[in-house]
Short mmCIF file of C-alpha atoms in Angstrom, two decimals:
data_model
loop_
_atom_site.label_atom_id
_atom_site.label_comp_id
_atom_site.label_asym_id
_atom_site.label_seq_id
_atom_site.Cartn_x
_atom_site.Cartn_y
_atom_site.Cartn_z
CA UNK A 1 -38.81 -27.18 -13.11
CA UNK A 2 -36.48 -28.48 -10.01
CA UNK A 3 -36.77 -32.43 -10.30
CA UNK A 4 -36.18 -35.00 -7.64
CA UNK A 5 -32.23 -35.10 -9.02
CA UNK A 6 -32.53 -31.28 -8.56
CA UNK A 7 -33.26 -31.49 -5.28
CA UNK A 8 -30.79 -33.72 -3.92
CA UNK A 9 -27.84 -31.09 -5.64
CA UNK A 10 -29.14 -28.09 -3.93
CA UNK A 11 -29.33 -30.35 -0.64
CA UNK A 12 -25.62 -31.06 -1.22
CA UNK A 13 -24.81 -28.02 -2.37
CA UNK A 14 -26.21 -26.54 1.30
CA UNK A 15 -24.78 -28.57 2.91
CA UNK A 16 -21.31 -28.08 1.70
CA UNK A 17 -21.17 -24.25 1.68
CA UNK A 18 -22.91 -24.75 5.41
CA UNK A 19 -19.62 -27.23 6.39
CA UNK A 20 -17.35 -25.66 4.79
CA UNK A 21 -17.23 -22.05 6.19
CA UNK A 22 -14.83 -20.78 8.31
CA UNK A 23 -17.35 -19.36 10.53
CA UNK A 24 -20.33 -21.10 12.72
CA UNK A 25 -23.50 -21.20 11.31
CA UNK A 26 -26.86 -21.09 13.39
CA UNK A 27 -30.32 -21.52 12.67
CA UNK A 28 -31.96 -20.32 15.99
CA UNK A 29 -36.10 -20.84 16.20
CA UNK A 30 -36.65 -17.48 19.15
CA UNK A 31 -39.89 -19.71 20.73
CA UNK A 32 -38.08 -22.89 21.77
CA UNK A 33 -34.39 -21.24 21.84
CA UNK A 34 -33.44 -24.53 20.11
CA UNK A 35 -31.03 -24.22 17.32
CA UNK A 36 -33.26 -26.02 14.18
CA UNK A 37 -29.27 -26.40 12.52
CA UNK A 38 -25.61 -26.05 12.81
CA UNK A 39 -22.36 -26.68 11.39
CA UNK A 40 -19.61 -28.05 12.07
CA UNK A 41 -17.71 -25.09 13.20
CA UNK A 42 -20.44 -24.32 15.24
CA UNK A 43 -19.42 -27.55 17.05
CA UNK A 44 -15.38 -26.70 16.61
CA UNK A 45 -16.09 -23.65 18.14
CA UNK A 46 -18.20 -24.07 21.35
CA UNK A 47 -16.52 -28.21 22.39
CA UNK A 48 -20.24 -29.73 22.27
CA UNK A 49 -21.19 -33.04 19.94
CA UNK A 50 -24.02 -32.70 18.00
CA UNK A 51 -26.59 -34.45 20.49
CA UNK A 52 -25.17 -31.96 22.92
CA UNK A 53 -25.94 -28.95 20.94
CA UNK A 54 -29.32 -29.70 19.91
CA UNK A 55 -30.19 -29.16 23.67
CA UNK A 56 -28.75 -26.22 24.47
CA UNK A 57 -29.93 -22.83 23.97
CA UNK A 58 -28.04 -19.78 23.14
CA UNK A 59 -27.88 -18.89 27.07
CA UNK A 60 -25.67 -21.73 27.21
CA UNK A 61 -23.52 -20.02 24.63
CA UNK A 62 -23.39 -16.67 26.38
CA UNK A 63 -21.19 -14.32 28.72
CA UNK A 64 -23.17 -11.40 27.87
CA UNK A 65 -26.97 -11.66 28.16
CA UNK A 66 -27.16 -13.58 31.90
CA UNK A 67 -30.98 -13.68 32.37
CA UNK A 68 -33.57 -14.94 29.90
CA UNK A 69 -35.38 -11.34 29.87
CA UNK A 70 -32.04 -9.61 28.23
CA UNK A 71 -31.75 -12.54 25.67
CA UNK A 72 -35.05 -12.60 24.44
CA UNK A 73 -35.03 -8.61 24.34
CA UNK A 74 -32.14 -8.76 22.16
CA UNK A 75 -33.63 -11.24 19.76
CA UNK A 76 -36.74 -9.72 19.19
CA UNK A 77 -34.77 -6.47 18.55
CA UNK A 78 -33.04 -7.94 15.85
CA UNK A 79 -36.58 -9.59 14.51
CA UNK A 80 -38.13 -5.91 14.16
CA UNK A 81 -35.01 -4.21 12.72
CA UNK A 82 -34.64 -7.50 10.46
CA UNK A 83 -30.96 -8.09 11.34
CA UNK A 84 -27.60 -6.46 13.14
CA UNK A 85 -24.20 -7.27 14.15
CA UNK A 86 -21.97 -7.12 16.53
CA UNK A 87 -19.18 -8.33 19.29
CA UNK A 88 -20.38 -10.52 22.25
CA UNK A 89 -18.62 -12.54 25.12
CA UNK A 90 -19.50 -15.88 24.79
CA UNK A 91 -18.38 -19.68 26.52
CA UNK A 92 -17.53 -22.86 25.43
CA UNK A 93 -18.21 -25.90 26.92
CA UNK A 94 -15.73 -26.02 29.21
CA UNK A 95 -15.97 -22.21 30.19
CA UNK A 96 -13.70 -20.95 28.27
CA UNK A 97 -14.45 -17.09 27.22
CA UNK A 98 -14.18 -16.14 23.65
CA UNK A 99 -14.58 -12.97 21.50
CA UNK A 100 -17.03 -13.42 18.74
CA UNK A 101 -18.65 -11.68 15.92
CA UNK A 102 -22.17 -12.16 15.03
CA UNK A 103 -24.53 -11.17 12.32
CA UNK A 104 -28.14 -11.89 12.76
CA UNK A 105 -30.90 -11.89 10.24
CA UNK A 106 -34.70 -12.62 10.56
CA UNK A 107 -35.46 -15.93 8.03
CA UNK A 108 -38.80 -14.85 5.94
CA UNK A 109 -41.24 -18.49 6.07
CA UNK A 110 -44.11 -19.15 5.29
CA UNK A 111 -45.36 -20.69 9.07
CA UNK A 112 -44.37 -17.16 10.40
CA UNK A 113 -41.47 -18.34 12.55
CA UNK A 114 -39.41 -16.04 14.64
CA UNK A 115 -36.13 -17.66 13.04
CA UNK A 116 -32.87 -16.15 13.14
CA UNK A 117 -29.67 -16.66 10.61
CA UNK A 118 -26.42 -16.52 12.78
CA UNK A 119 -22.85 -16.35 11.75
CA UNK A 120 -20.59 -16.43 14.65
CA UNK A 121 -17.10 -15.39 13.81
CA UNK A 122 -14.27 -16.11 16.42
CA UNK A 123 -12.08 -13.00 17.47
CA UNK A 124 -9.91 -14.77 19.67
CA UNK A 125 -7.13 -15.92 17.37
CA UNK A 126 -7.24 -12.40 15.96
CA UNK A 127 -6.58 -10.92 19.04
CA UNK A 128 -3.93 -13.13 19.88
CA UNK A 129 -2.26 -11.46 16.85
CA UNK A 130 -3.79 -8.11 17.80
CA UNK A 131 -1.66 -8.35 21.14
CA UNK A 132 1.65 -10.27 19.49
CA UNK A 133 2.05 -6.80 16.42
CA UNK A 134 1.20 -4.75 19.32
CA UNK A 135 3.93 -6.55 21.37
CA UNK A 136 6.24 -6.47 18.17
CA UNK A 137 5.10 -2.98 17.19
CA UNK A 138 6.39 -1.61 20.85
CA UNK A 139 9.51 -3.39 21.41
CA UNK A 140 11.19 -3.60 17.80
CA UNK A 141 14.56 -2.01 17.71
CA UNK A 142 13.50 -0.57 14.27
CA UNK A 143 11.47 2.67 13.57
CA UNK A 144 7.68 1.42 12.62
CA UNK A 145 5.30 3.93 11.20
CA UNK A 146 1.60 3.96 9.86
CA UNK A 147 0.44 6.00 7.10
CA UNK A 148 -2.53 6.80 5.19
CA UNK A 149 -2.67 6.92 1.49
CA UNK A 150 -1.97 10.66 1.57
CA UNK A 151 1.29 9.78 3.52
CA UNK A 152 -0.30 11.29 6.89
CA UNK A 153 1.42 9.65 10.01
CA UNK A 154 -1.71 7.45 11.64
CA UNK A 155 0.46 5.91 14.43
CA UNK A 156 4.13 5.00 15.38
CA UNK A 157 6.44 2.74 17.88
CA UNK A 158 9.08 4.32 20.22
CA UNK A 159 11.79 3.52 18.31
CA UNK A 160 10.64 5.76 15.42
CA UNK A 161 10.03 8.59 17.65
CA UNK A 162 13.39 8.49 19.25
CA UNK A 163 14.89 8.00 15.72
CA UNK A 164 13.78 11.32 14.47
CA UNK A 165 13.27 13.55 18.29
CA UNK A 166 9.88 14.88 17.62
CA UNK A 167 7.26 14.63 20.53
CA UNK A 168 4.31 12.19 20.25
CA UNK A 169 1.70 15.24 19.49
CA UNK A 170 4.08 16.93 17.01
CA UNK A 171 4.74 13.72 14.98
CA UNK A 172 1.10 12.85 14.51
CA UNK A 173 0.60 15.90 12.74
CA UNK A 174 3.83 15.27 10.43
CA UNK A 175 3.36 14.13 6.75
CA UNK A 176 5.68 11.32 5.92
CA UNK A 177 6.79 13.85 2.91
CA UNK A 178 8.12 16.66 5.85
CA UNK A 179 10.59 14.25 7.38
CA UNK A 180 12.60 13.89 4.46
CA UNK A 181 14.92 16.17 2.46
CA UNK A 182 12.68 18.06 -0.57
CA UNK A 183 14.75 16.21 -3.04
CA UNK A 184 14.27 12.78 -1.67
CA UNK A 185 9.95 13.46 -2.43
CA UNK A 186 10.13 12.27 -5.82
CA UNK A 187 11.61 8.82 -4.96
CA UNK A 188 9.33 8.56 -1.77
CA UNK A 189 6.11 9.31 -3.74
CA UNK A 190 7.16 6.74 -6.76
CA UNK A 191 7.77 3.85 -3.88
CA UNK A 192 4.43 4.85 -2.35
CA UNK A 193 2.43 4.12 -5.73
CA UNK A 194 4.96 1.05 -6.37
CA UNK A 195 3.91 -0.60 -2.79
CA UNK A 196 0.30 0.41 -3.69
CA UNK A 197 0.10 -2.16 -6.95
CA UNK A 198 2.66 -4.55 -5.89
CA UNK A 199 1.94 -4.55 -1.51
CA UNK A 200 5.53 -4.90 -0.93
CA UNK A 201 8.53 -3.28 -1.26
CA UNK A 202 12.25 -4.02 0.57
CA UNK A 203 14.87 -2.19 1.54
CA UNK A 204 14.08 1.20 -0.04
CA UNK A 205 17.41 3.33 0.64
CA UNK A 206 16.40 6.92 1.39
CA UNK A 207 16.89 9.97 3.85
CA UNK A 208 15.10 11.49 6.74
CA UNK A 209 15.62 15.02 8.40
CA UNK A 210 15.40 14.41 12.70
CA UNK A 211 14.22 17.50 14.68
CA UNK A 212 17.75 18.34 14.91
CA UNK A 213 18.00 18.52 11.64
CA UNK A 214 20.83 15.47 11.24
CA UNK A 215 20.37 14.08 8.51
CA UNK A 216 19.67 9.66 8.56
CA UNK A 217 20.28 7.48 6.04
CA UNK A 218 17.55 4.48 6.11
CA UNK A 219 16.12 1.47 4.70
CA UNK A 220 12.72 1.05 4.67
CA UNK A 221 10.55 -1.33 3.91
CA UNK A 222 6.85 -1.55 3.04
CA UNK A 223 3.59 -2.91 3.15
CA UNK A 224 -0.11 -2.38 1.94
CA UNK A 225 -2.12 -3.25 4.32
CA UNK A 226 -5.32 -5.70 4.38
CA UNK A 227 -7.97 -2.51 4.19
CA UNK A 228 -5.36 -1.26 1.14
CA UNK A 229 -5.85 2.32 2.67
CA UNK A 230 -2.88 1.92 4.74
CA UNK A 231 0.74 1.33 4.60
CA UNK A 232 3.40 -0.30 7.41
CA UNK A 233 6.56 1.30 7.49
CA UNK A 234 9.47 0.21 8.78
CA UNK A 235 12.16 1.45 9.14
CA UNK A 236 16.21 0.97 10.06
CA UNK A 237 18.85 3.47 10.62
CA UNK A 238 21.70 3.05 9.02
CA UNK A 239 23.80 6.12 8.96
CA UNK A 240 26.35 4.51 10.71
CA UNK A 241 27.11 1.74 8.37
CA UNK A 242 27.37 4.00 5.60
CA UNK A 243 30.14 6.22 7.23
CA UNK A 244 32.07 2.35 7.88
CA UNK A 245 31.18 1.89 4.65
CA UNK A 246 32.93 5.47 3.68
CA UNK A 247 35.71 5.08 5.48
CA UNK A 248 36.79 1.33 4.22
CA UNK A 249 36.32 3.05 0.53
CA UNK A 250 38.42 5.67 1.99
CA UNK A 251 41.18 3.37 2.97
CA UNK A 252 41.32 1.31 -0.11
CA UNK A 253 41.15 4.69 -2.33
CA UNK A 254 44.28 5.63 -0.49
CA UNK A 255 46.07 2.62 -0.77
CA UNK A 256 45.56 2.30 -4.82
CA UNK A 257 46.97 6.44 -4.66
CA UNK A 258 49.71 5.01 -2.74
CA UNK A 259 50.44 2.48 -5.45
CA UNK A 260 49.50 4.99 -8.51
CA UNK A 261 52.11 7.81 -6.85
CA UNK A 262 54.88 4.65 -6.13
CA UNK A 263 54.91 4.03 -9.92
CA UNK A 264 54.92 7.48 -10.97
CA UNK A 265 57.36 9.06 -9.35
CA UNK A 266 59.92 7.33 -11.45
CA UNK A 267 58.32 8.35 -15.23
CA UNK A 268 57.80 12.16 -13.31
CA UNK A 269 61.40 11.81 -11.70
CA UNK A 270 62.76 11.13 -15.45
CA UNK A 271 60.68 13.58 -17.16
CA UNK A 272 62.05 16.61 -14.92
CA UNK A 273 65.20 15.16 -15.54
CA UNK A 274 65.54 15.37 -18.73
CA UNK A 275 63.55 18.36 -19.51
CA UNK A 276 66.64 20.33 -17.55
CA UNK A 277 69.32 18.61 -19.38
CA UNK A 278 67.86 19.72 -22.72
CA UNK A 279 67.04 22.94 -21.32
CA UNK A 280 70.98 22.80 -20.03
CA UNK A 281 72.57 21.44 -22.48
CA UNK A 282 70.60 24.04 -25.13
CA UNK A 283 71.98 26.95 -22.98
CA UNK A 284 75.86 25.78 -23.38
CA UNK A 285 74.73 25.69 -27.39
CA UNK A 286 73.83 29.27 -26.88
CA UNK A 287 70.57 28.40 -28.65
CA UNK A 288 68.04 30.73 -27.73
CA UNK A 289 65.01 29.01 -29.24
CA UNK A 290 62.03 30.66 -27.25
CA UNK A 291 59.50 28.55 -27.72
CA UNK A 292 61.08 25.46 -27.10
CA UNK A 293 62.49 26.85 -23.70
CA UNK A 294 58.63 27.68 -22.86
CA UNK A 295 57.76 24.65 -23.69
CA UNK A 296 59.85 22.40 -21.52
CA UNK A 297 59.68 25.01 -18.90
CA UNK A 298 55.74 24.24 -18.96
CA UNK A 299 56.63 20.38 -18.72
CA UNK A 300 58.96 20.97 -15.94
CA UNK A 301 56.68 23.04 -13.58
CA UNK A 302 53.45 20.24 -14.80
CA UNK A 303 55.33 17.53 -13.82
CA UNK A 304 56.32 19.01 -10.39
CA UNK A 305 52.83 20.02 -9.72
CA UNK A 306 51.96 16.38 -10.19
CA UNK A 307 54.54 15.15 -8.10
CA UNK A 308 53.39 17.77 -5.12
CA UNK A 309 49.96 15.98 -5.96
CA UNK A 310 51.18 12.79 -4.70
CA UNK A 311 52.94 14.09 -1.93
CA UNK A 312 49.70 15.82 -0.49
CA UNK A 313 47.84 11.99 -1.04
CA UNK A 314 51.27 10.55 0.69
CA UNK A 315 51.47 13.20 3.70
CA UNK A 316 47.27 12.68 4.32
CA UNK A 317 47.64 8.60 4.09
CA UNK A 318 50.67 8.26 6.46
CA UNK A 319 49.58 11.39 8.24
CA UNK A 320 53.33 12.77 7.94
CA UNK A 321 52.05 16.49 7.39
CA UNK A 322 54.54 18.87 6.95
CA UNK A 323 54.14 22.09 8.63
CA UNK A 324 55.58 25.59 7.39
CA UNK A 325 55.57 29.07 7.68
CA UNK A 326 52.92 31.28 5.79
CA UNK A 327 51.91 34.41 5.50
CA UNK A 328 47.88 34.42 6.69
CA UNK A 329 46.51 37.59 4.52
CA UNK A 330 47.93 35.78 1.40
CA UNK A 331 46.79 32.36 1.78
CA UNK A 332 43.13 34.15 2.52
CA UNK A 333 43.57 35.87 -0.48
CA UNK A 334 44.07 32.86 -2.52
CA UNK A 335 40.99 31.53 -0.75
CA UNK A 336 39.22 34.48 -2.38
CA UNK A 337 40.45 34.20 -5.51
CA UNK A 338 39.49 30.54 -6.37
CA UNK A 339 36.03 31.42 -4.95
CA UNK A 340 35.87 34.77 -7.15
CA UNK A 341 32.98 33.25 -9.30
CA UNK A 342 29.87 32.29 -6.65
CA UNK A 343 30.89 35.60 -4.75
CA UNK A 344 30.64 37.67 -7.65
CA UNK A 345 27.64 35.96 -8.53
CA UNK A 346 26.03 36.30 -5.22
CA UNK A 347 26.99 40.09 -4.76
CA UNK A 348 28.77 39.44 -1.51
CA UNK A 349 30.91 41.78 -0.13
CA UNK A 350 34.38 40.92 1.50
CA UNK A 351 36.13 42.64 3.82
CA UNK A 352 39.27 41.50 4.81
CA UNK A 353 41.48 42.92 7.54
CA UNK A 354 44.73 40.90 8.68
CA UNK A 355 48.09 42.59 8.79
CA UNK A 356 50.43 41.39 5.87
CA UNK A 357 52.97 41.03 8.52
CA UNK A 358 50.92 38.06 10.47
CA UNK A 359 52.34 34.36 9.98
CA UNK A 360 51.12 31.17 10.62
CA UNK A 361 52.65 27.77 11.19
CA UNK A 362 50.40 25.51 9.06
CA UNK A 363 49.81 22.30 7.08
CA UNK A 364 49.10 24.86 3.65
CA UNK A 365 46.71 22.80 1.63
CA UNK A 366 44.45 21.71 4.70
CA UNK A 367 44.15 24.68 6.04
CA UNK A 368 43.23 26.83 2.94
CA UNK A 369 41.16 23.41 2.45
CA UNK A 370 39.45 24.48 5.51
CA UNK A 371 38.82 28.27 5.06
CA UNK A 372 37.49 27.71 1.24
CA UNK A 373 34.94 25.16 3.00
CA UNK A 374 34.23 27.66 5.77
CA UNK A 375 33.77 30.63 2.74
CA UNK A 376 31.12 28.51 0.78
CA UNK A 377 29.06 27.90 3.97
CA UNK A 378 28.76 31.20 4.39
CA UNK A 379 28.11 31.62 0.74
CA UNK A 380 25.44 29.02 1.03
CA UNK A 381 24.04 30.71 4.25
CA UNK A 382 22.48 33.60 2.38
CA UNK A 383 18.56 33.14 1.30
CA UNK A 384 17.70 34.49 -2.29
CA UNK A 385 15.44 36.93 -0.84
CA UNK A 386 17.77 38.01 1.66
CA UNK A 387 17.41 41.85 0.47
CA UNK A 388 20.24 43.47 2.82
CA UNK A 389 24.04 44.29 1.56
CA UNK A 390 25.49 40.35 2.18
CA UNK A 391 28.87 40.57 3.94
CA UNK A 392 31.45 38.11 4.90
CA UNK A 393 34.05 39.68 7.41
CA UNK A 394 37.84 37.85 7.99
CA UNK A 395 39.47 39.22 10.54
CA UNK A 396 42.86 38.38 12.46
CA UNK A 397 43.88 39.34 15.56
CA UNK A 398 47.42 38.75 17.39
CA UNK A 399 47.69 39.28 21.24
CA UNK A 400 49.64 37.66 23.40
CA UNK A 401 51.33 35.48 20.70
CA UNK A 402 47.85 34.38 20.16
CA UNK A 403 46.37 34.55 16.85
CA UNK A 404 42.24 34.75 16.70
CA UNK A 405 40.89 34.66 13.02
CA UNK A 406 37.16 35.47 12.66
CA UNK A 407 35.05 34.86 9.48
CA UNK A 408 31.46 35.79 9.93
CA UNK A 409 28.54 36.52 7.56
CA UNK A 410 25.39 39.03 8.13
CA UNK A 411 22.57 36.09 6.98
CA UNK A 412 21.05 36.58 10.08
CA UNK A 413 23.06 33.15 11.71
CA UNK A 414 21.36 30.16 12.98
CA UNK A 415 19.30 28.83 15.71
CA UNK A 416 21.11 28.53 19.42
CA UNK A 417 20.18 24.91 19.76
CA UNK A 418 21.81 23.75 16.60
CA UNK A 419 25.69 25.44 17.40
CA UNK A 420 26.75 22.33 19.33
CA UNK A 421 25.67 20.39 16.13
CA UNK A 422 27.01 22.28 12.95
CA UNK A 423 30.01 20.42 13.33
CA UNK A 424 28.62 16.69 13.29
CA UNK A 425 28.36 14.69 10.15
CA UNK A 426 25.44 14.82 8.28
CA UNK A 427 23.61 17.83 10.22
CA UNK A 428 22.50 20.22 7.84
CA UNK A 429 20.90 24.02 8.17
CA UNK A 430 20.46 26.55 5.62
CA UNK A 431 24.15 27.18 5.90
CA UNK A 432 24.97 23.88 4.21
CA UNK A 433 22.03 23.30 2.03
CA UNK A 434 23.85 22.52 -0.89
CA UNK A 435 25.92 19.99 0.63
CA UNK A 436 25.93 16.65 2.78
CA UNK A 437 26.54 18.45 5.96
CA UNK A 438 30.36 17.24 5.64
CA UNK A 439 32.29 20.31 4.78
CA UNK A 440 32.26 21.98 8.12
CA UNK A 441 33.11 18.43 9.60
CA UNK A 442 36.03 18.24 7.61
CA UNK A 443 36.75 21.71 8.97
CA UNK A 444 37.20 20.59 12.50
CA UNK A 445 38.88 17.55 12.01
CA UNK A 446 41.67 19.32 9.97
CA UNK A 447 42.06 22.40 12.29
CA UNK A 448 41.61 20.74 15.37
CA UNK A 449 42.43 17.42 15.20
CA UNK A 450 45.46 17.98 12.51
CA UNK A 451 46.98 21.71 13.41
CA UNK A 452 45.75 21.59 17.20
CA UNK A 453 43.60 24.88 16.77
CA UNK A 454 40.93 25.74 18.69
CA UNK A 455 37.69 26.12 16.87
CA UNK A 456 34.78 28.14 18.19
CA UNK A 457 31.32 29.05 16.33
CA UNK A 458 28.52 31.14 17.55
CA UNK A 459 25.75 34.18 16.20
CA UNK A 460 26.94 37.83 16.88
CA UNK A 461 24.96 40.66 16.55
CA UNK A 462 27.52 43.71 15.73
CA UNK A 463 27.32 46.66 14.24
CA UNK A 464 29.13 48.11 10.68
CA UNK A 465 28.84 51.33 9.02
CA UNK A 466 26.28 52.36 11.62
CA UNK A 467 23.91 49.16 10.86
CA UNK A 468 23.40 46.35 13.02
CA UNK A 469 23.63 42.94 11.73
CA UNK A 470 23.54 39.60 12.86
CA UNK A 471 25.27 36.23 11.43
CA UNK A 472 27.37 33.37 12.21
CA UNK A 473 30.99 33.98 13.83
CA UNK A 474 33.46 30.87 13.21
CA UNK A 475 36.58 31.91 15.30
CA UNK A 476 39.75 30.20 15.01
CA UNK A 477 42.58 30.17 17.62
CA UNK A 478 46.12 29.56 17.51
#
């Protein structure tokens, strides 16, 4: 039983949630075109007081429907359907155009009214923002991506295209998970279902794989968006404060060597020192004690190996490298030995031939640095179902007082596009898959920048015992 009391509450009640939304509220009788009620965002919305708006008639309100015929044809197509939305142009009082939406339902009485419900909800502000991400979303200086919950690329700024090289049509059919390295997935896909239960995450450090195939180190940073189906990337490159970063850790690594080999040169200095006098002064004994000889023998040749330890840290801080003469077949061969293991176990076949006769001027541990780095890429270059004989070829040449040493594989080399690239940090093929994409940057810098040599890589196609193959040719010249 609703009492007088009762009635008053659900009056005030109406009246509140009627006030109190954040969109207008219409009560539109379709015979008169008078509005029987309105709120007070009605009145916000269109400028008119409330005397002024109980005389006007939704014409007044309209952009859209300019002659009395459309208007009326609309509203009794909403009457017989029983309601619809949808966007209109409409005016306030002062002409100003606005985007709204409106959702229209027929009002059930019991006089048989044509009455209409009408919620009127103002698109302009939204569109203002619509335009200022759009503006954002175009000009920011960091990469911006869209994805779906399946990690499908929906949409994209400039920035991130240029970031990773890719043309608009091929990056729209990208997964997110095919930009970055396979073993990067696992952290991408346990970020995606974090940012999906907590709608933000910051500064996610991870890696992405260009066109080129560089390889970027990024933050990124998301968000779940309103509709929870989607997620705002963004993106910022930065590759080039991590090398900074390397190098100052480089630089202050050196300089605590520097200090570690200043105060052990003395302890080493006394060590050799007297290891030979007792290994002197037991000779004058005549005491032929074999096993203590051996002994301090071993400590002797330790101890200097330490001390040529900290001269190779010294020589590469101060960059005093000290060049001498070597023979080139042996200091290959040593290259061959200490990689014995991974060759073995990849059934490669070397084939070495450099006369024993041909020296080279060099800085030794750099350069054998260099040609064990330029062995495991070709190690590395060879798929597991390559199914040919697997070859690496070193060859040296001397003409002219020119020396040309060749290393080249038979894995089938690498694309054209990518030669003028292998040397840059970070770029990876299949020929450094294993690594960072440093070794064969280390590579040039010590025999080019350090020893002056020229430094040359491209594919050959040759032929050996009667069988063409194909592979990559690294050709150094000195």
């Amino acid at each position: 039983m609703i009492t007088e009391n009762s009635h008053i509450q659900i009056e005030s009640l109406y009246s509140t949630i009627l006030n109190e939304s954040l969109d207008a509220i219409l009560i539109l009788d379709i015979e008169t075109q008078k509005f029987l009620m309105f709120n007070k965002k009605a009145l916000e919305l269109y400028e008119y007081t409330e005397d002024e708006f109980k005389n006007i008639t939704p014409k007044d309100l309209t952009l859209e429907f300019t002659t009395d015929e459309k208007m009326r044809e609309k509203q009794f197509e909403i009457l017989e359907k029983g309601w619809d939305k949808f966007t209109s142009k409409h005016k306030t009082k002062s002409h100003l155009p606005i985007d709204v939406f409106m959702k229209s339902k027929k009002i059930e009485n019991k006089e048989n009214k044509n009455l209409l419900y009408i919620t009127i909800h103002n698109l302009s502000d939204e569109r203002i923002y619509e335009k200022e991400f759009e503006t954002i979303f175009k000009s920011s200086k960091d990469g911006i991506s869209i994805i779906d919950s399946n990690a499908k690329i929906l949409n994209f700024n400039y920035s991130f295209q240029k970031m990773l090289g890719y043309s608009n049509d091929k990056l729209m059919k990208k997964n997110f998970f095919d930009l970055s390295p396979k073993n990067e997935n696992e952290k991408i896909t346990s970020i995606l279902k974090k940012v999906s239960s907590e709608d933000v995450v910051e500064n996610f450090e991870t890696k992405f794989i260009t066109k080129e195939n560089s390889i970027l180190t990024v933050y990124m940073s998301l968000n779940l968006l309103p509709d929870r189906k989607r997620i705002l990337i963004t993106i910022k490159n930065i590759t080039d404060i991590k090398l900074k970063e390397a190098e100052e850790k480089l630089q202050s690594m050196h300089k605590l060597i520097s200090n570690i080999g200043h105060h052990w040169r003395q302890p080493l200095n006394m060590i050799t020192t007297v290891s030979s006098a007792v290994l002197l002064r037991n000779e004058l004994l005549g005491n032929k004690d074999k096993e203590l000889i051996d002994d301090l023998n071993i400590v002797i040749n330790e101890a200097k190996k330490i001390s040529s330890t900290i001269d190779l840290f010294d020589e590469t801080i101060t960059k005093n490298y000290k060049f001498n003469k070597y023979y080139l077949k042996e200091i290959i061969e040593e290259a061959i030995q200490s990689l014995a293991t991974p060759i073995k176990e990849n059934k490669i076949n070397i084939v070495v031939n450099i006369s024993e006769e041909l020296s080279i001027q060099i800085y030794k541990e750099l350069f054998l640095s260099s040609i064990l780095n330029i062995l495991i890429n070709s190690i590395e270059s060879f798929d597991k179902n390559f199914e040919k004989k697997k070859y690496i070829f070193i060859e040296a040449k001397s003409i002219n007082n020119q020396i040309s040493l060749s290393i080249k594989d038979n894995a089938q080399g690498i694309k054209e596009e990518y030669l003028n690239k292998i040397f840059n940090p970070y770029f990876t093929t299949k020929h450094q898959k294993q690594g960072k994409g440093l070794g064969l940057t280390h590579v040039m810098k010590n025999l080019k920048n350090i020893h002056n040599f020229k430094v040359e890589v491209f594919n050959e196609t040759y032929t050996y015992e009667n069988k063409t193959q194909k592979g990559l040719n690294l050709l150094i010249s000195f």
